[in-house]
Amino acid sequence: YGDISVSADGQILEALRNSTVSDLWIAPVTGAGAPRQLTRESGSQQAITSLATAQDGSILYIARTSGGMGIRAVGQDGSAPRQITPEGLLVADFELIPGGRGVVFSALREDKVPHLWRVDLDGGNLTQFTDGTGELLVAFSHISPDGRWVIYRRTEAPGELWKVPVAGGEPSRIPDVKFAAFFSPDGRFLAGLTSKEIGARNVTVWVILPIDGGAPIAELVQPPRAIGPWWAPDIAVLTYIDEADGVTSIMRWVFATGRTQTLLRFPEARLRDLEWSPDGKEILFRAVKDQRQ
């Protein structure tokens, strides 16, 4: 609330209320049809964050619960909503385990220390598998395609990235990447975010690294107002959100040629989060609008 004023007789208080509406939409990439809205439940008390499409076609996302923030699921037509994680957890982020074997997520309990957890898609077999001083998933795709490894960050060393077996075990550090690292759909490459000094400026750079190690095979200086990137089903392409001209667009970078091009312009709202359909024909995204009343 802001811009507060009081009536002359002191009996009425007036204020401007700001709220954020965050909902799920789905759109065909080919333009053969309009974007469809899937959820209409969110507001400042139930804002939606994060999203992913499960093997059965349901869409998972994070929303407020009575006891914190939890993972929920809904059908692609908006039907059959359900809650996956129990009350009492404050979920920060999540990632699907390939093959429909469940979800890995970072969450806090009463001690306010984040750890990594896994849970089945039906809510069963909830397990905490890290117990350090604080562990969080990093941005974008954090689990290897074979479901064996998850990439995370330690709160005590924010400039380092680590990986640990999803089944539990000893962690190991990922060298030469500072901000994020995520697996390509075929598991052959890592897309990493790091910093680099170019001229007199220190800039963020996207790099493509062979999974077995070695020098980057491609790199791109991050555009000034870009969000992302995300892998496309085509292994030679990264996609990202661009707000450079005041209108949100979804862009693609073909790193074999270095070219970038526009996939979709969406002037109705700001876009956050991308998820490609397995056949590469649709992109699921989150559209955000600010409302003033």
XYZ file of C-alpha atoms in Angstrom:
293
model
C 0.000 0.000 0.000
C 1.150 3.548 -0.725
C -0.017 7.121 -1.447
C -1.988 7.240 1.814
C -4.371 10.121 2.547
C -7.050 10.844 5.179
C -10.416 12.592 4.749
C -10.937 16.040 6.284
C -13.066 14.632 9.127
C -10.470 11.942 9.891
C -12.991 9.118 9.392
C -11.824 7.653 6.068
C -8.372 6.340 5.169
C -7.482 6.037 1.484
C -4.539 4.207 -0.087
C -3.329 2.878 -3.432
C -2.883 -0.896 -3.407
C -0.233 -2.543 -5.610
C -0.486 -6.249 -6.459
C 1.225 -8.617 -8.875
C -0.720 -11.105 -10.982
C 1.372 -14.080 -12.123
C -0.285 -16.897 -14.089
C 0.599 -19.730 -16.458
C 0.052 -19.480 -20.233
C 0.826 -21.782 -23.175
C 1.337 -20.736 -26.812
C 2.029 -22.449 -30.175
C 5.368 -21.421 -31.709
C 3.984 -21.602 -35.263
C 1.383 -18.884 -34.601
C -1.466 -21.300 -35.443
C -3.615 -20.272 -32.476
C -3.696 -17.761 -29.657
C -1.882 -18.128 -26.295
C -4.069 -19.899 -23.702
C -4.230 -18.999 -19.992
C -4.052 -22.056 -17.676
C -4.332 -20.608 -14.153
C -6.366 -17.729 -12.752
C -5.852 -18.212 -9.051
C -2.814 -16.074 -8.322
C -2.420 -12.653 -6.772
C -0.091 -11.054 -4.290
C -0.934 -13.824 -1.777
C -0.649 -16.703 -4.247
C 1.885 -15.625 -6.871
C 3.163 -18.361 -9.152
C 6.887 -18.893 -9.696
C 8.850 -21.484 -11.675
C 7.346 -24.060 -14.029
C 8.076 -27.383 -15.741
C 6.160 -29.949 -17.824
C 6.054 -33.507 -16.451
C 6.197 -36.656 -18.579
C 2.436 -37.190 -18.169
C 1.760 -33.698 -19.598
C 0.885 -32.010 -16.308
C 2.520 -28.667 -15.534
C 4.290 -28.163 -12.207
C 4.758 -24.774 -10.555
C 5.360 -23.153 -7.161
C 2.560 -21.288 -5.365
C 1.785 -20.123 -1.850
C 0.290 -22.647 0.588
C -1.147 -22.198 4.057
C 2.222 -23.212 5.526
C 4.740 -21.681 3.112
C 5.446 -22.175 -0.610
C 4.806 -25.539 -2.239
C 4.954 -27.372 -5.555
C 1.621 -27.846 -7.333
C 0.556 -29.448 -10.605
C -2.212 -28.723 -13.140
C -3.267 -30.273 -16.463
C -2.489 -28.533 -19.776
C -6.161 -27.542 -19.987
C -6.085 -26.113 -16.438
C -7.795 -29.158 -14.879
C -6.934 -31.494 -11.967
C -4.873 -29.148 -9.748
C -3.006 -30.911 -6.929
C -0.319 -30.212 -4.331
C 2.869 -32.323 -4.378
C 4.966 -31.109 -1.432
C 3.629 -31.124 2.147
C 2.739 -28.110 4.282
C 5.520 -26.600 6.353
C 8.111 -26.378 3.563
C 9.202 -23.107 1.942
C 10.150 -24.262 -1.566
C 12.571 -21.944 -3.388
C 12.988 -23.781 -6.711
C 12.552 -27.216 -8.280
C 13.579 -29.387 -11.226
C 11.993 -32.532 -12.687
C 14.052 -35.731 -12.584
C 14.190 -37.132 -16.176
C 12.091 -40.186 -16.874
C 9.188 -39.101 -14.669
C 10.958 -40.259 -11.516
C 10.061 -37.256 -9.383
C 11.225 -33.776 -8.469
C 14.371 -32.300 -6.918
C 13.849 -29.035 -5.046
C 15.471 -26.708 -2.533
C 13.454 -25.828 0.561
C 13.654 -24.439 4.092
C 12.045 -25.665 7.286
C 11.928 -24.151 10.770
C 15.734 -23.799 11.010
C 15.699 -21.495 7.907
C 18.637 -23.394 6.347
C 18.001 -24.484 2.718
C 18.758 -28.053 1.659
C 18.109 -30.226 -1.396
C 15.162 -32.657 -1.399
C 13.548 -35.120 -3.784
C 9.933 -36.335 -3.965
C 7.830 -38.510 -6.283
C 5.261 -36.802 -8.525
C 2.456 -38.190 -6.375
C 4.012 -36.670 -3.228
C 5.535 -39.901 -1.929
C 9.101 -40.745 -0.820
C 9.994 -37.247 0.387
C 13.773 -37.286 1.105
C 16.360 -34.663 2.090
C 19.706 -35.597 0.459
C 22.077 -32.740 1.425
C 22.802 -31.563 4.960
C 25.515 -28.870 4.728
C 25.409 -25.254 5.863
C 22.986 -24.338 3.059
C 22.387 -25.698 -0.470
C 20.313 -24.134 -3.270
C 19.539 -25.121 -6.846
C 21.024 -22.771 -9.420
C 19.112 -21.141 -12.252
C 17.790 -23.139 -15.219
C 18.321 -26.867 -15.861
C 20.237 -28.436 -12.989
C 19.787 -32.225 -13.472
C 21.677 -34.375 -15.970
C 19.487 -36.097 -18.605
C 20.227 -39.507 -17.054
C 18.853 -38.203 -13.734
C 22.073 -38.973 -11.899
C 23.503 -35.534 -11.020
C 22.089 -32.247 -9.764
C 23.949 -28.913 -9.914
C 23.675 -26.627 -6.888
C 25.283 -23.721 -5.050
C 26.517 -23.529 -1.459
C 25.368 -20.458 0.465
C 28.809 -20.175 2.052
C 30.529 -20.016 -1.396
C 28.199 -18.218 -3.856
C 30.919 -17.974 -6.538
C 31.202 -21.764 -6.897
C 29.016 -24.440 -8.484
C 28.840 -28.049 -7.274
C 27.187 -31.310 -8.324
C 25.930 -34.155 -6.141
C 24.225 -37.493 -6.928
C 20.416 -37.260 -6.714
C 20.473 -40.589 -4.899
C 22.790 -39.040 -2.299
C 26.565 -39.134 -1.992
C 29.689 -36.989 -2.082
C 29.534 -33.635 -3.940
C 32.209 -32.311 -6.347
C 32.941 -28.815 -7.665
C 32.372 -27.688 -11.300
C 35.369 -25.532 -12.355
C 35.499 -22.406 -14.578
C 31.824 -21.357 -14.270
C 30.663 -18.729 -11.775
C 26.934 -18.114 -12.065
C 25.136 -21.117 -13.582
C 25.683 -24.343 -15.509
C 23.006 -26.511 -17.089
C 22.981 -29.642 -19.191
C 22.004 -29.872 -22.853
C 19.045 -32.208 -23.556
C 21.388 -34.921 -24.852
C 23.852 -34.516 -21.957
C 26.808 -33.730 -24.245
C 27.265 -30.082 -23.286
C 26.974 -27.632 -20.420
C 25.783 -24.072 -21.015
C 27.500 -21.923 -18.425
C 27.322 -18.317 -17.264
C 30.515 -16.600 -16.242
C 32.109 -13.147 -16.294
C 34.773 -11.849 -18.635
C 36.667 -8.595 -19.026
C 36.215 -7.119 -22.514
C 37.899 -3.792 -23.014
C 37.307 -1.825 -19.832
C 34.071 -3.655 -18.980
C 33.333 -6.781 -16.970
C 30.470 -8.521 -18.789
C 28.409 -11.687 -18.384
C 29.164 -14.307 -21.033
C 27.255 -17.445 -22.027
C 29.622 -20.314 -22.840
C 29.030 -23.768 -24.319
C 31.289 -26.396 -22.724
C 31.812 -30.064 -23.664
C 30.566 -32.246 -20.820
C 33.865 -34.137 -20.735
C 35.874 -30.941 -20.275
C 37.958 -28.722 -22.511
C 37.736 -25.175 -23.881
C 34.361 -23.575 -24.717
C 33.164 -24.290 -28.267
C 31.087 -21.061 -28.431
C 30.399 -17.960 -26.362
C 28.066 -14.947 -26.498
C 28.131 -11.734 -24.473
C 24.768 -11.602 -22.699
C 22.466 -8.969 -24.283
C 21.831 -6.022 -21.885
C 18.197 -6.887 -20.976
C 18.239 -10.638 -21.574
C 16.764 -13.280 -19.237
C 17.924 -16.856 -19.606
C 19.140 -18.727 -21.560
C 17.286 -22.038 -21.965
C 18.169 -24.973 -24.232
C 15.868 -25.575 -27.199
C 15.102 -29.152 -28.341
C 17.583 -28.478 -31.165
C 20.897 -29.024 -29.344
C 22.595 -26.264 -31.382
C 20.215 -23.553 -30.103
C 19.752 -21.586 -26.877
C 16.649 -19.440 -26.334
C 16.247 -16.404 -24.089
C 13.845 -13.569 -23.200
C 14.783 -10.089 -24.457
C 13.291 -6.764 -23.302
C 15.716 -4.480 -25.126
C 13.117 -2.498 -27.134
C 10.448 -2.252 -24.403
C 8.477 -5.208 -25.810
C 9.228 -8.670 -24.465
C 10.452 -11.120 -27.099
C 11.622 -14.726 -27.128
C 14.925 -15.005 -28.993
C 17.093 -17.883 -30.250
C 20.900 -18.077 -30.482
C 22.333 -20.594 -32.971
C 25.773 -20.942 -31.463
C 27.230 -22.821 -34.438
C 26.781 -19.668 -36.560
C 26.602 -16.995 -33.828
C 23.291 -15.657 -35.221
C 20.337 -14.501 -33.086
C 16.731 -14.112 -34.290
C 13.241 -13.430 -32.888
C 10.856 -16.336 -32.261
C 7.913 -14.513 -30.612
C 6.990 -10.945 -29.591
C 4.499 -10.644 -26.685
C 3.592 -6.974 -25.958
C 0.743 -7.843 -23.549
C 2.983 -8.560 -20.534
C 6.488 -9.289 -19.286
C 7.546 -12.895 -19.844
C 9.305 -15.011 -17.243
C 10.376 -18.673 -17.501
C 10.362 -20.782 -20.658
C 9.628 -24.458 -21.200
C 9.739 -26.140 -24.627
C 7.391 -28.965 -25.552
C 9.292 -32.187 -26.380
C 8.394 -31.915 -30.095
C 9.657 -28.303 -30.282
C 6.313 -26.956 -31.556
C 5.189 -25.020 -28.451
C 6.709 -22.847 -25.718
C 5.163 -22.596 -22.273
C 5.873 -19.284 -20.537
C 4.742 -17.169 -17.567
C 3.261 -13.719 -18.296
C 3.426 -11.086 -15.533
C 1.357 -7.892 -15.283
C 1.419 -5.242 -12.533
C -1.981 -3.886 -11.500
C -2.841 -0.666 -9.661
C -6.194 -0.154 -7.926
